[in-house]
Coordinates of C-alpha atoms in Angstrom, one line a residue:
Chain V
K1 CA 0.1 -0.1 0.1
M2 CA 2.9 1.9 0.7
V3 CA 4.0 1.9 -2.5
E4 CA 1.3 2.9 -3.9
H5 CA 1.1 5.8 -2.4
D6 CA 4.7 6.8 -3.1
E7 CA 4.0 6.4 -7.1
E8 CA 0.6 8.0 -6.7
V9 CA 2.3 11.2 -5.4
E10 CA 5.7 10.9 -7.7
D11 CA 3.2 10.9 -11.0
M12 CA 1.5 14.2 -10.3
M13 CA 5.0 16.0 -9.5
E14 CA 5.8 15.2 -13.2
V15 CA 2.7 15.8 -15.3
E16 CA 2.3 18.4 -17.1
P17 CA -0.6 21.2 -16.6
T18 CA -3.2 19.4 -18.1
T19 CA -7.5 20.0 -17.3
T20 CA -8.3 19.5 -14.3
D21 CA -10.4 16.8 -15.8
E22 CA -7.6 14.6 -16.8
A23 CA -5.3 14.8 -14.5
A24 CA -7.8 13.5 -11.9
N25 CA -8.5 11.0 -14.7
R26 CA -4.9 9.8 -14.6
R27 CA -4.5 9.6 -10.9
V28 CA -8.2 6.9 -10.6
S29 CA -6.8 5.4 -13.2
K30 CA -3.1 4.5 -11.3
D31 CA -4.8 3.7 -7.7
G32 CA -6.4 -0.1 -8.7
G33 CA -8.3 0.2 -5.4
G34 CA -10.9 3.0 -5.4
A35 CA -11.7 2.2 -1.7
S36 CA -8.4 3.2 -1.2
E37 CA -8.7 6.2 -3.1
A38 CA -11.8 7.8 -2.0
A39 CA -10.0 7.5 1.8
H40 CA -6.8 9.7 0.3
K41 CA -8.9 11.8 -0.4
K42 CA -10.8 12.5 2.0
S43 CA -8.1 12.6 4.9
D44 CA -6.5 15.1 2.0
A45 CA -9.7 17.0 1.5
W46 CA -8.8 20.7 2.6
V47 CA -11.3 21.8 5.1
E48 CA -11.7 24.5 8.2
G49 CA -8.6 23.0 10.5
K50 CA -6.9 21.3 9.1
A51 CA -3.1 20.9 9.4
L52 CA -0.9 21.9 6.9
L53 CA 2.5 21.9 6.2
P54 CA 4.7 23.9 3.5
G55 CA 4.6 21.8 0.2
D56 CA 1.5 20.7 0.9
K57 CA -1.3 20.8 -2.5
T58 CA -4.7 20.4 -3.3
L59 CA -6.4 20.2 -6.5
I60 CA -7.9 23.3 -7.5
S61 CA -11.2 21.5 -8.4
D62 CA -11.2 19.5 -5.1
L63 CA -11.4 22.7 -3.4
T64 CA -14.7 24.0 -5.6
A65 CA -16.5 20.6 -6.2
P66 CA -19.0 20.6 -3.6
H67 CA -19.7 24.3 -3.6
M68 CA -20.6 24.3 -7.4
E69 CA -24.4 24.7 -7.5
D70 CA -24.7 28.5 -7.8
G71 CA -21.8 28.6 -10.5
A72 CA -18.2 28.1 -10.4
P73 CA -16.8 30.2 -7.0
V74 CA -14.5 32.2 -7.3
I75 CA -11.1 31.2 -4.7
Q76 CA -9.3 34.3 -3.0
V77 CA -5.9 32.8 -1.4
G78 CA -4.1 34.2 1.7
V79 CA -1.4 34.6 3.4
G80 CA 0.4 31.2 3.6
L81 CA -1.1 29.9 0.3
S82 CA -0.2 30.6 -3.4
Q83 CA -1.4 29.4 -6.7
Q84 CA 0.5 27.0 -9.0
D85 CA -1.6 26.2 -12.3
Q86 CA -4.4 24.0 -11.4
H87 CA -3.0 23.7 -7.9
I88 CA -3.5 25.6 -4.3
C89 CA 0.3 25.0 -2.3
A90 CA 0.9 26.0 0.9
S91 CA 3.9 28.0 1.9
R92 CA 3.6 27.8 6.0
A93 CA 3.3 25.4 8.3
G94 CA 0.0 26.1 10.1
V95 CA -3.9 26.0 10.2
L96 CA -6.0 26.6 6.9
R97 CA -8.2 28.2 7.9
M98 CA -11.3 28.6 5.1
I99 CA -14.7 31.0 4.7
V100 CA -17.4 30.6 2.2
K101 CA -19.4 33.3 1.2
T102 CA -22.1 31.8 -0.6
A103 CA -23.3 33.7 -3.4
T104 CA -25.4 36.8 -4.0
D105 CA -26.9 38.0 -7.3
K106 CA -24.2 40.2 -8.1
E107 CA -21.3 38.1 -6.6
P108 CA -20.4 33.8 -7.3
T109 CA -19.9 31.7 -4.2
C110 CA -16.6 33.2 -2.8
I111 CA -14.2 30.7 -1.5
R112 CA -11.5 32.7 0.8
L113 CA -8.3 31.0 2.2
W114 CA -5.2 31.0 4.7
V115 CA -2.9 29.3 6.7
E116 CA -2.7 30.4 10.3
A117 CA 0.1 30.0 12.1
G118 CA 0.9 30.9 15.5
G119 CA 4.2 33.4 14.9
R120 CA 4.8 36.5 15.8
K121 CA 6.0 38.3 12.2
Y122 CA 3.4 40.1 10.6
Y123 CA 3.9 40.7 6.7
P124 CA 1.7 43.1 5.1
C125 CA -1.8 42.6 3.0
V126 CA -4.5 44.6 1.8
Q127 CA -7.4 45.5 4.0
D128 CA -5.6 44.7 7.3
M129 CA -6.4 47.3 10.3
V130 CA -3.2 47.7 12.0
L131 CA -1.9 48.9 14.6
G132 CA 1.4 51.5 13.8
V133 CA 4.0 53.6 15.6
V134 CA 5.4 56.8 14.2
V135 CA 9.1 56.6 14.1
N136 CA 9.5 58.9 11.7
K137 CA 8.2 61.9 10.1
G138 CA 9.6 63.5 7.1
G139 CA 8.2 65.7 5.1
E140 CA 4.2 65.4 4.5
D141 CA 4.1 61.7 5.5
F142 CA 4.5 59.5 8.5
R143 CA 6.2 56.6 8.5
L144 CA 5.3 54.2 11.5
D145 CA 6.5 50.1 12.6
I146 CA 3.9 48.1 12.1
R147 CA 6.4 44.8 12.8
G148 CA 6.7 44.0 8.5
P149 CA 10.0 43.9 7.1
S150 CA 9.6 48.0 6.3
A151 CA 8.3 50.8 8.1
G152 CA 4.5 51.5 6.5
V153 CA 3.8 55.0 4.9
L154 CA 1.0 56.8 6.5
P155 CA 0.5 59.8 3.6
G156 CA -0.1 63.1 5.9
L157 CA -3.0 64.2 4.0
A158 CA -5.0 60.4 4.2
F159 CA -7.1 61.4 7.6
E160 CA -11.3 61.8 7.0
G161 CA -11.8 65.2 5.6
A162 CA -8.1 66.9 6.1
T163 CA -6.7 69.9 4.3
R164 CA -3.1 71.5 4.2
R165 CA -4.8 73.7 6.3
S166 CA -6.3 71.8 8.6
R167 CA -4.0 68.0 9.2
P168 CA -3.1 65.8 12.9
R169 CA 0.3 66.8 14.1
L170 CA 1.5 63.3 15.0
E171 CA 4.4 62.9 17.8
I172 CA 7.1 60.5 17.3
G173 CA 5.9 57.2 19.2
A174 CA 2.5 58.4 19.0
L175 CA 0.0 55.2 18.1
V176 CA -2.1 55.3 14.8
F177 CA -5.1 52.7 13.8
C178 CA -4.8 51.9 10.4
K179 CA -5.5 50.4 7.2
V180 CA -3.3 48.9 4.5
E181 CA -4.5 50.1 1.2
H182 CA -1.2 48.8 -0.6
A183 CA 1.3 46.3 -0.1
Y184 CA 3.1 45.2 -2.9
R185 CA 6.3 42.6 -2.0
D186 CA 9.1 45.0 -2.7
T187 CA 8.1 48.7 -1.6
E188 CA 7.1 49.8 1.9
P189 CA 3.5 49.4 2.3
Q190 CA 1.3 52.7 1.7
L191 CA -1.4 52.7 4.8
T192 CA -4.3 55.1 5.4
C193 CA -6.8 56.0 8.1
I194 CA -9.6 57.5 5.2
S195 CA -12.6 54.8 6.4
L196 CA -14.9 54.5 3.7
T197 CA -17.8 54.7 5.8
D198 CA -17.0 57.5 7.8
K199 CA -18.6 61.1 7.5
K200 CA -17.0 62.9 10.4
G201 CA -13.5 64.6 10.3
W202 CA -10.5 63.2 11.6
M203 CA -11.0 66.5 14.6
T204 CA -14.0 65.0 16.0
G205 CA -11.8 61.9 17.5
H206 CA -14.7 60.0 16.5
T207 CA -13.2 58.5 13.2
T208 CA -12.7 54.4 13.0
Y209 CA -9.0 55.2 12.2
G210 CA -7.0 57.2 13.6
E211 CA -4.2 58.0 16.7
L212 CA -5.0 56.6 20.4
T213 CA -4.3 57.9 23.3
G214 CA -3.8 56.8 26.8
G215 CA -3.8 53.3 27.6
F216 CA -1.4 50.9 27.1
L217 CA -0.3 48.5 23.8
F218 CA 1.8 45.4 24.0
E219 CA 2.0 42.3 21.7
V220 CA 1.1 39.3 21.1
S221 CA 0.9 36.9 18.3
I222 CA -0.3 37.1 14.9
G223 CA -2.3 33.6 15.1
Y224 CA -4.0 35.0 17.9
A225 CA -4.7 38.6 17.4
H226 CA -7.0 37.1 14.5
A227 CA -8.4 35.1 17.2
L228 CA -9.6 38.3 18.8
L229 CA -10.8 39.6 15.7
H230 CA -13.3 36.6 14.8
P231 CA -16.5 37.1 16.5
D232 CA -17.2 34.2 18.3
S233 CA -14.0 34.9 20.4
H234 CA -14.6 34.1 23.9
V235 CA -12.2 36.4 25.8
L236 CA -12.7 40.1 24.9
A237 CA -16.8 39.1 25.7
A238 CA -16.0 37.2 29.3
L239 CA -13.8 40.2 30.2
G240 CA -16.2 42.8 29.2
R241 CA -19.3 41.3 31.7
H242 CA -16.6 42.4 34.1
L243 CA -15.4 45.7 33.2
P244 CA -16.0 48.7 30.8
F245 CA -13.2 48.9 28.5
E246 CA -11.7 49.8 24.9
V247 CA -9.8 48.3 23.2
A248 CA -7.8 48.0 19.8
V249 CA -6.6 44.9 18.1
G250 CA -4.5 45.1 14.7
T251 CA -3.4 42.9 13.0
N252 CA 0.0 43.3 12.8
G253 CA -0.4 41.1 16.5
R254 CA -1.0 44.6 18.7
V255 CA -3.1 45.6 20.9
W256 CA -3.9 48.4 22.3
V257 CA -6.4 48.4 26.0
K258 CA -8.6 51.2 27.9
A259 CA -9.9 50.9 31.0
G260 CA -11.3 53.2 33.9
D261 CA -8.3 53.5 35.7
V262 CA -5.1 51.9 35.7
E263 CA -5.8 49.0 37.7
K264 CA -8.2 48.1 35.7
T265 CA -6.5 48.9 32.3
I266 CA -3.6 46.1 34.0
L267 CA -6.3 43.7 34.8
A268 CA -7.5 43.5 31.1
V269 CA -4.0 44.0 29.7
N270 CA -2.9 40.8 32.0
V271 CA -6.4 38.8 31.1
I272 CA -6.3 39.1 27.4
R273 CA -2.2 38.0 27.4
N274 CA -3.0 35.1 29.3
S275 CA -5.7 33.8 27.6
E276 CA -4.2 33.0 24.7
H277 CA -4.1 28.8 25.2
R278 CA -6.9 28.9 27.9
D279 CA -10.8 27.8 27.0
K280 CA -13.7 30.0 27.9
Q281 CA -14.1 28.0 31.3
Q282 CA -10.6 28.3 32.2
A283 CA -10.0 32.3 30.9
E284 CA -13.4 33.0 33.1
A285 CA -11.8 31.5 36.3
M286 CA -8.5 33.5 35.6
I287 CA -10.8 36.4 35.8
H288 CA -12.4 35.7 39.2
A289 CA -9.1 35.2 40.5
L290 CA -7.2 38.1 39.2
T291 CA -10.0 40.5 40.2
Q292 CA -10.5 39.1 43.6
S293 CA -6.2 39.1 44.0
Q294 CA -6.7 43.2 42.6
Q295 CA -9.3 44.0 45.2
N296 CA -7.3 42.2 48.6
R297 CA -4.9 44.4 47.7
Chain F
M1 CA 16.4 45.0 11.6
A2 CA 15.0 48.3 13.4
P3 CA 15.1 48.4 17.3
S4 CA 11.9 48.6 19.1
I5 CA 10.8 51.8 19.6
T6 CA 8.6 52.7 23.0
T7 CA 5.2 54.4 22.4
L8 CA 4.1 57.6 24.4
S9 CA 1.5 55.5 25.8
E10 CA 3.9 52.6 26.7
Q11 CA 5.8 55.9 28.7
A12 CA 3.0 57.3 30.2
F13 CA 0.8 53.7 31.5
V14 CA 4.3 52.7 33.5
A15 CA 5.3 55.8 35.1
Q16 CA 1.1 55.8 35.9
A17 CA 1.6 52.7 37.1
A18 CA 4.2 53.3 39.3
R19 CA 3.0 56.6 40.8
E20 CA 0.3 53.7 41.9
D21 CA 3.0 51.4 43.4
Q22 CA 1.8 49.1 40.2
R23 CA 3.2 47.8 37.7
V24 CA 1.9 46.5 33.9
D25 CA 2.3 42.8 34.8
G26 CA 0.4 42.7 38.1
R27 CA 3.7 43.1 40.5
R28 CA 4.6 46.0 43.2
L29 CA 7.3 48.2 43.1
Q30 CA 9.7 46.3 45.1
D31 CA 8.3 42.1 43.6
H32 CA 10.2 40.3 42.4
R33 CA 9.4 38.2 39.5
R34 CA 9.7 33.3 39.1
I35 CA 13.0 32.2 38.9
K36 CA 13.4 29.1 37.0
A37 CA 16.4 27.1 37.0
Q38 CA 16.6 24.1 34.8
I39 CA 20.7 21.9 35.4
G40 CA 21.4 20.1 32.2
V41 CA 22.8 16.4 32.5
Q42 CA 26.1 17.6 31.8
P43 CA 27.8 19.6 34.7
G44 CA 28.1 23.3 33.4
N45 CA 24.7 23.9 31.9
V46 CA 22.3 25.1 33.4
E47 CA 19.3 27.2 32.2
V48 CA 17.7 30.4 33.7
Q49 CA 14.4 31.8 33.0
L50 CA 13.8 35.1 35.0
G51 CA 9.8 35.8 34.2
T52 CA 10.3 35.5 30.8
T53 CA 13.8 36.4 30.2
R54 CA 16.5 33.2 29.5
I55 CA 20.0 32.2 29.7
F56 CA 21.6 28.9 29.3
A57 CA 24.9 29.2 30.9
V58 CA 27.6 26.6 29.9
V59 CA 31.2 25.7 32.0
S60 CA 33.7 24.5 30.2
A61 CA 37.7 24.6 31.8
S62 CA 41.2 23.2 29.8
L63 CA 44.8 22.9 30.8
V64 CA 46.8 25.9 30.0
T65 CA 50.2 27.7 30.8
P66 CA 49.2 30.5 33.8
Y67 CA 50.2 33.9 32.9
P68 CA 54.2 34.6 33.9
E69 CA 52.7 37.7 36.3
K70 CA 50.5 35.1 38.0
P71 CA 52.0 31.8 38.2
S72 CA 49.9 30.6 41.0
E73 CA 46.3 31.1 39.6
G74 CA 44.2 30.2 37.3
M75 CA 42.0 32.4 34.4
V76 CA 38.2 33.1 34.2
V77 CA 36.8 34.7 31.2
I78 CA 33.1 35.1 31.2
D79 CA 31.4 35.6 27.9
L80 CA 27.7 36.6 27.1
A81 CA 26.7 36.5 24.3
P82 CA 23.2 37.2 22.2
S83 CA 20.8 35.1 20.3
P84 CA 19.5 37.1 17.9
M85 CA 15.6 35.4 19.1
A86 CA 16.3 37.0 21.9
D87 CA 15.1 40.6 20.8
P88 CA 14.3 42.2 17.7
S89 CA 17.4 44.7 17.9
Y90 CA 20.4 42.4 18.5
E91 CA 21.7 42.2 15.2
P92 CA 24.6 39.4 15.1
N93 CA 28.0 40.4 14.6
R94 CA 27.0 43.8 15.9
W95 CA 28.7 45.5 19.2
N96 CA 25.8 45.3 22.3
E97 CA 26.2 48.6 24.6
D98 CA 23.9 46.7 26.8
L99 CA 25.1 43.3 26.8
R100 CA 28.6 44.8 27.1
E101 CA 27.8 47.0 30.4
A102 CA 25.9 43.4 31.5
R103 CA 29.1 41.7 31.1
A104 CA 31.5 44.3 33.0
V105 CA 29.3 44.0 36.4
L106 CA 29.2 40.2 35.9
Q107 CA 33.0 40.0 36.3
R108 CA 33.5 42.3 38.7
A109 CA 30.7 40.6 40.6
L110 CA 32.5 36.7 39.9
I111 CA 35.9 37.8 39.3
R112 CA 36.8 41.2 41.0
S113 CA 35.3 40.2 43.6
R114 CA 37.1 36.7 43.9
A115 CA 34.1 34.9 44.4
I116 CA 35.6 31.4 42.5
D117 CA 39.3 29.9 44.1
A118 CA 41.6 31.1 41.8
E119 CA 44.9 29.7 43.0
A120 CA 42.3 26.5 43.7
L121 CA 42.6 26.1 40.1
C122 CA 46.7 25.9 39.4
V123 CA 48.1 22.9 39.0
V124 CA 51.9 23.3 38.7
N125 CA 52.7 26.6 39.8
G126 CA 54.5 28.4 37.1
Q127 CA 53.1 25.5 34.6
L128 CA 50.1 24.5 34.4
A129 CA 46.6 25.3 35.4
W130 CA 42.9 25.2 34.8
S131 CA 41.9 28.0 33.0
L132 CA 37.7 28.3 33.0
R133 CA 35.3 29.7 30.6
I134 CA 31.8 31.2 31.5
D135 CA 29.7 31.3 28.6
L136 CA 26.3 33.0 28.8
K137 CA 23.6 33.4 26.0
V138 CA 20.6 36.0 26.2
L139 CA 17.9 33.5 24.8
D140 CA 15.5 35.6 25.0
N141 CA 15.2 38.8 26.8
G142 CA 12.5 39.7 28.9
G143 CA 14.2 42.3 30.4
N144 CA 17.0 42.4 33.9
I145 CA 19.5 40.3 32.2
I146 CA 21.5 41.2 34.3
D147 CA 20.6 39.4 37.3
C148 CA 19.2 36.0 35.5
A149 CA 23.0 36.3 33.5
C150 CA 24.2 36.2 37.1
L151 CA 22.3 33.5 38.4
A152 CA 23.2 31.5 35.5
A153 CA 26.5 31.6 36.4
T154 CA 26.6 30.7 39.3
L155 CA 24.4 28.0 39.4
A156 CA 26.8 26.7 36.8
L157 CA 30.1 26.8 38.4
K158 CA 28.2 25.5 41.3
H159 CA 27.1 22.8 39.3
F160 CA 30.6 22.4 37.2
R161 CA 33.4 19.9 37.7
H162 CA 36.9 19.6 36.0
N163 CA 38.6 16.1 35.5
E164 CA 40.4 15.7 38.6
V165 CA 44.6 16.0 38.1
S166 CA 47.5 14.3 40.1
V167 CA 50.7 15.6 40.3
E168 CA 53.8 13.0 41.2
G169 CA 57.3 15.0 40.8
D170 CA 57.3 16.0 38.1
K171 CA 54.3 13.7 36.0
V172 CA 51.2 15.2 35.6
T173 CA 47.9 13.0 35.0
V174 CA 44.9 14.1 33.8
H175 CA 42.5 11.6 34.9
T176 CA 39.7 10.6 32.9
L177 CA 35.9 11.0 34.0
E178 CA 35.6 6.9 35.1
E179 CA 38.8 6.5 36.5
R180 CA 38.0 9.1 39.2
R181 CA 35.7 11.2 40.1
P182 CA 35.2 14.7 38.9
V183 CA 36.5 17.6 40.8
A184 CA 33.9 21.0 42.0
L185 CA 35.8 24.6 42.0
T186 CA 35.8 25.6 45.2
L187 CA 34.0 29.0 45.6
H188 CA 34.6 31.5 48.3
H189 CA 31.4 32.8 47.6
I190 CA 27.7 33.3 46.1
P191 CA 27.7 37.0 44.6
L192 CA 24.5 37.6 43.4
C193 CA 23.3 40.0 41.3
V194 CA 20.1 42.7 41.7
S195 CA 19.2 45.7 40.0
F196 CA 16.8 47.9 40.2
G197 CA 15.1 50.5 37.7
L198 CA 15.2 54.2 38.5
M199 CA 12.3 56.2 37.3
E200 CA 11.6 59.7 37.1
L201 CA 8.1 60.5 36.9
P202 CA 7.7 64.2 35.8
S203 CA 5.3 67.0 37.6
D204 CA 2.2 67.2 36.7
E205 CA 0.0 70.4 37.9
N206 CA -3.4 69.2 36.5
K207 CA -3.0 66.6 39.3
G208 CA -1.3 68.7 42.1
L209 CA 1.8 66.1 41.4
G210 CA 5.0 66.5 42.2
E211 CA 7.9 65.6 41.2
K212 CA 9.4 62.2 42.4
L213 CA 11.8 59.0 41.7
V214 CA 10.2 55.6 41.9
V215 CA 12.7 52.4 42.4
L216 CA 11.5 49.1 40.8
A217 CA 13.1 46.3 41.7
D218 CA 13.2 43.5 38.8
P219 CA 12.9 45.5 35.6
T220 CA 10.6 44.1 33.0
N221 CA 11.5 44.9 28.8
V222 CA 8.9 47.2 28.7
E223 CA 10.0 49.3 31.8
E224 CA 13.7 49.2 31.0
K225 CA 12.9 51.5 27.7
C226 CA 10.8 53.6 29.6
M227 CA 12.4 54.4 33.3
Q228 CA 15.8 56.2 33.0
G229 CA 18.6 54.6 34.6
R230 CA 19.5 51.4 36.8
L231 CA 21.2 49.9 39.8
T232 CA 23.1 47.0 40.0
V233 CA 23.2 45.7 43.9
T234 CA 25.8 42.6 44.1
A235 CA 25.2 40.7 47.4
S236 CA 25.4 37.9 49.2
G237 CA 22.9 36.7 52.1
K238 CA 24.8 33.1 52.9
D239 CA 26.6 32.8 56.0
S240 CA 26.7 36.8 57.0
A241 CA 24.5 39.6 54.5
M242 CA 27.7 40.9 52.1
L243 CA 28.0 43.6 49.8
Y244 CA 30.2 43.2 46.9
G245 CA 29.5 45.8 44.6
I246 CA 27.4 48.3 43.3
H247 CA 26.8 49.7 40.1
K248 CA 25.2 52.8 38.4
H249 CA 25.9 53.6 34.7
G250 CA 24.6 56.9 34.9
G251 CA 20.7 57.3 34.7
A252 CA 19.1 59.5 36.6
P253 CA 20.9 61.1 40.1
I254 CA 19.6 59.1 42.9
G255 CA 20.6 61.0 46.7
P256 CA 22.3 58.1 49.6
E257 CA 18.8 56.6 51.2
V258 CA 17.9 55.2 47.7
V259 CA 21.2 53.4 47.6
L260 CA 20.8 51.7 50.5
R261 CA 17.7 51.0 50.5
C262 CA 18.8 49.1 47.6
S263 CA 21.8 47.4 49.1
E264 CA 19.0 46.7 51.8
Q265 CA 16.4 44.9 49.6
A266 CA 19.3 43.3 48.0
V267 CA 20.9 41.4 50.2
Q268 CA 17.2 40.3 51.4
R269 CA 16.6 39.0 48.1
A270 CA 20.0 37.3 47.7
M271 CA 18.9 35.2 51.5
E272 CA 15.8 34.0 49.2
L273 CA 17.9 33.2 46.3
D274 CA 20.9 31.5 48.4
E275 CA 17.9 28.6 48.6
V276 CA 18.0 27.9 45.1
V277 CA 21.1 28.1 44.6
D278 CA 21.7 25.4 46.9
G279 CA 18.2 24.0 46.2

């Protein structure tokens, strides 16, 4: 059985890019037993939560097969994955995350895939919301450190309602919540604080993006930041039941917290930091214990 | 990689918290972090964790000719090297100012204070002596490398064994580990470094607060970025409370009462750590 498996893999590697049907047929005919083929295919199927190693690949047709009812779906390939002819190939070790948006009148079904790995290294991606720290002011632009390979550029006028005369003056060391507008591989990422849904100007302080003052900033792993941003995240919800606080989570692994006073902020910071590997009950127990110990001081 | 920068919010928050006797990880100003020490299989290999700071120490020895001006003494060399994974500001093959300072403090604490008996390292006067090498590697910088490194070096030295050497007339025999049990080093005392961070809190007219100098025991790396100076006291608590050195490299000016208070705390801490060292 092992020999058969190896032969099959080798065959796939050598195959020239043909139509997906031909390639699929070739695989079926090579392996005699249909049962082992099915079992092999099942364990290899790319589903949400599958562990991937660099080099693992899947045929695009296999990926789209279950979603063909409303027409051919569009596949969005995210971080850690790349397309190679008829395959999607993983270049990172981690867990596969998949979101499927069912078709609407205007858009076909959309499958979004990416590989999530614990890591602390951030690679800028368009549409990411990140927390940047001002490291340099050059002319009209600000340079922000976003924990990536190079600093991002935030144009001085990239704020809602900003003009030459009235625009924010950020100091070195200021913390800015912004969005990645362009992220080409060999250039500095371009950032912006303009949101498409904002109506108020930057001066009001009620915009989605902009400078964050007060509070405390700390770093977490990229995977944990993604988990916190997920609507089902239990950590922030559990914390919110105990005290009111403001939080900004950047996709680049930075978290900013602001609560009523120093004590509450410290509590919030420690809860969020230490809940990465805790489940709902453990997180609740920890919040409880920490609140008690603070009261007993 | 660019060195990590401190945000205004971190600085403001750490200062504000310090004013209220609070620190970001929930400690009080004078609390120290938890220590975890792992003794390696090979004698002289030790890994110490102080909070999130991790340092790995290895002691090795070789037989060499002693210096002509010190014919009856062996040699001890300490090296403190960064690992690039320890901190984003550590660049390989670049001189690191903080570690250079830390190494100087360790040399004074371990070698200049004569913690290691250099004469016991001598085998044949003028001809043969042991040369010790303490290699410290910073695996993770969570702040306060000096304390962690000193503890790691001390534990490694205590744990280290070298081959027994016997001398009969002109004949010198280095016994293998199977022939004779390896010999421990002679340590006169166990020096332990205790570091304090110094923060000058600015006055705040809005809240009616004046300037204040705050002392943080065992600073973390975030606090190190926000503080204005460091005071390291080398002390030993075993048998008798002894001070071996006080080190302050520039930074905020402090009065004698601060130095005295820190020294007392350091001796206290050294006595607590003695249990870790003995165990």
